[in-house]
C-alpha positions as semicolon CSV with decimal commas, in nm:
position;residue;x (nm);y (nm);z (nm)
1;M;8,761;-6,292;-2,677
2;K;8,601;-6,508;-2,408
3;P;8,276;-6,703;-2,514
4;I;7,932;-6,557;-2,435
5;G;7,867;-6,818;-2,157
6;Y;8,161;-6,686;-1,959
7;W;8,020;-6,340;-1,986
8;L;7,667;-6,442;-1,893
9;N;7,779;-6,623;-1,584
10;R;8,010;-6,345;-1,480
11;T;7,756;-6,075;-1,545
12;D;7,490;-6,267;-1,356
13;L;7,726;-6,315;-1,066
14;A;7,824;-5,934;-1,067
15;L;7,451;-5,838;-1,066
16;T;7,362;-6,086;-0,785
17;T;7,664;-5,988;-0,578
18;T;7,609;-5,610;-0,604
19;M;7,252;-5,611;-0,567
20;N;7,270;-5,843;-0,252
21;A;7,528;-5,584;-0,104
22;I;7,289;-5,297;-0,194
23;L;6,976;-5,466;-0,070
24;A;7,134;-5,612;0,254
25;E;7,054;-5,291;0,456
26;Y;6,680;-5,368;0,386
27;G;6,709;-5,730;0,478
28;L;6,659;-5,831;0,112
29;T;6,849;-6,017;-0,157
30;R;6,812;-6,009;-0,537
31;L;6,578;-6,300;-0,526
32;T;6,343;-6,168;-0,246
33;W;6,358;-5,833;-0,425
34;Q;6,235;-6,010;-0,741
35;V;5,955;-6,185;-0,550
36;L;5,830;-5,855;-0,405
37;N;5,808;-5,714;-0,747
38;V;5,600;-6,010;-0,868
39;V;5,377;-5,958;-0,565
40;A;5,363;-5,575;-0,615
41;A;5,233;-5,622;-0,963
42;D;4,920;-5,806;-0,846
43;P;4,755;-5,739;-0,511
44;R;4,655;-6,095;-0,469
45;T;4,943;-6,294;-0,630
46;A;4,938;-6,670;-0,607
47;D;5,243;-6,856;-0,500
48;T;5,236;-7,055;-0,827
49;T;5,249;-6,707;-1,010
50;V;5,574;-6,626;-0,832
51;L;5,719;-6,970;-0,901
52;T;5,620;-6,944;-1,276
53;S;5,733;-6,581;-1,324
54;L;6,074;-6,642;-1,160
55;T;6,157;-7,005;-1,270
56;A;6,455;-6,883;-1,480
57;N;6,592;-6,697;-1,171
58;A;6,598;-6,985;-0,915
59;S;6,472;-7,323;-0,823
60;A;6,146;-7,390;-0,670
61;T;6,305;-7,451;-0,337
62;E;6,486;-7,127;-0,342
63;L;6,173;-6,926;-0,446
64;T;5,978;-7,086;-0,169
65;A;6,243;-6,986;0,074
66;A;6,229;-6,636;-0,071
67;I;5,855;-6,632;-0,029
68;D;5,888;-6,741;0,332
69;A;6,156;-6,472;0,399
70;V;5,922;-6,174;0,281
71;L;5,652;-6,312;0,482
72;A;5,876;-6,353;0,792
73;D;6,001;-5,995;0,743
74;R;5,653;-5,860;0,707
75;W;5,705;-5,729;0,343
76;A;5,404;-5,938;0,251
77;L;5,114;-6,114;0,404
78;R;4,883;-6,398;0,308
79;P;4,530;-6,262;0,258
80;A;4,414;-6,628;0,167
81;A;4,580;-6,960;0,136
82;E;4,850;-6,966;-0,146
83;Q;4,815;-6,594;-0,200
84;L;5,049;-6,305;-0,137
85;A;5,004;-5,931;-0,096
86;L;5,224;-5,654;0,019
87;T;5,166;-5,500;0,363
88;E;5,143;-5,132;0,383
89;D;5,484;-5,120;0,537
90;G;5,619;-5,343;0,254
91;R;5,479;-5,120;-0,023
92;T;5,643;-4,813;0,150
93;R;5,981;-4,994;0,203
94;L;5,966;-5,129;-0,168
95;V;5,960;-4,755;-0,293
96;R;6,270;-4,678;-0,099
97;V;6,438;-4,999;-0,224
98;G;6,326;-4,906;-0,586
99;E;6,511;-4,582;-0,552
100;R;6,840;-4,774;-0,463
101;V;6,783;-5,020;-0,735
102;A;6,719;-4,748;-1,006
103;A;7,070;-4,601;-0,924
104;F;7,219;-4,939;-0,936
105;R;7,068;-4,998;-1,274
106;E;7,190;-4,650;-1,399
107;A;7,542;-4,738;-1,274
108;S;7,534;-5,083;-1,437
109;V;7,482;-4,939;-1,784
110;A;7,717;-4,655;-1,767
111;G;7,888;-4,597;-2,097
112;I;7,635;-4,820;-2,287
113;A;7,411;-4,660;-2,539
114;P;7,044;-4,755;-2,514
115;E;7,076;-4,899;-2,867
116;E;7,370;-5,119;-2,753
117;Y;7,163;-5,229;-2,460
118;R;6,866;-5,324;-2,667
119;T;7,083;-5,496;-2,920
120;A;7,249;-5,710;-2,635
121;V;6,902;-5,808;-2,488
122;G;6,775;-5,887;-2,830
123;V;7,065;-6,107;-2,914
124;L;7,036;-6,294;-2,586
125;E;6,665;-6,343;-2,628
126;R;6,712;-6,484;-2,985
127;M;6,983;-6,723;-2,855
128;T;6,774;-6,843;-2,564
129;L;6,466;-6,896;-2,807
130;N;6,693;-7,082;-3,049
131;L;6,821;-7,321;-2,763
132;E;6,478;-7,358;-2,608
133;S;6,322;-7,457;-2,938
134;G;6,590;-7,717;-3,011
135;R;6,742;-7,517;-3,297
136;G;7,061;-7,486;-3,096
137;H;7,169;-7,861;-3,151
């Protein structure tokens, strides 16, 4: 059996590669899609909220580039300095993308019972909290 780190890295790579391929037709990546979801949750999202919310997903430089990309592609706009909001077109397009992502999510858990999924996520959460609290060493 390979160690958990191997499977975590391989799963993350598979998620990113597959999502990037699915999202490419919309001009998005997994990371820009994640940024859009943070912005969609709050009509006047601060840049710092995006950076804080997605800090486990990418570096500040990568997140800033993702913010710039969604602005350049007119998914989002700046209603005020350091604030982000979806454009009307961005909201409409995000719904279409969401349908594709939902199908991707369903395919990615094929053959995995809901209880198994919850157990896997719970174990990873506990392992992360153990390591972040210093109990892991």
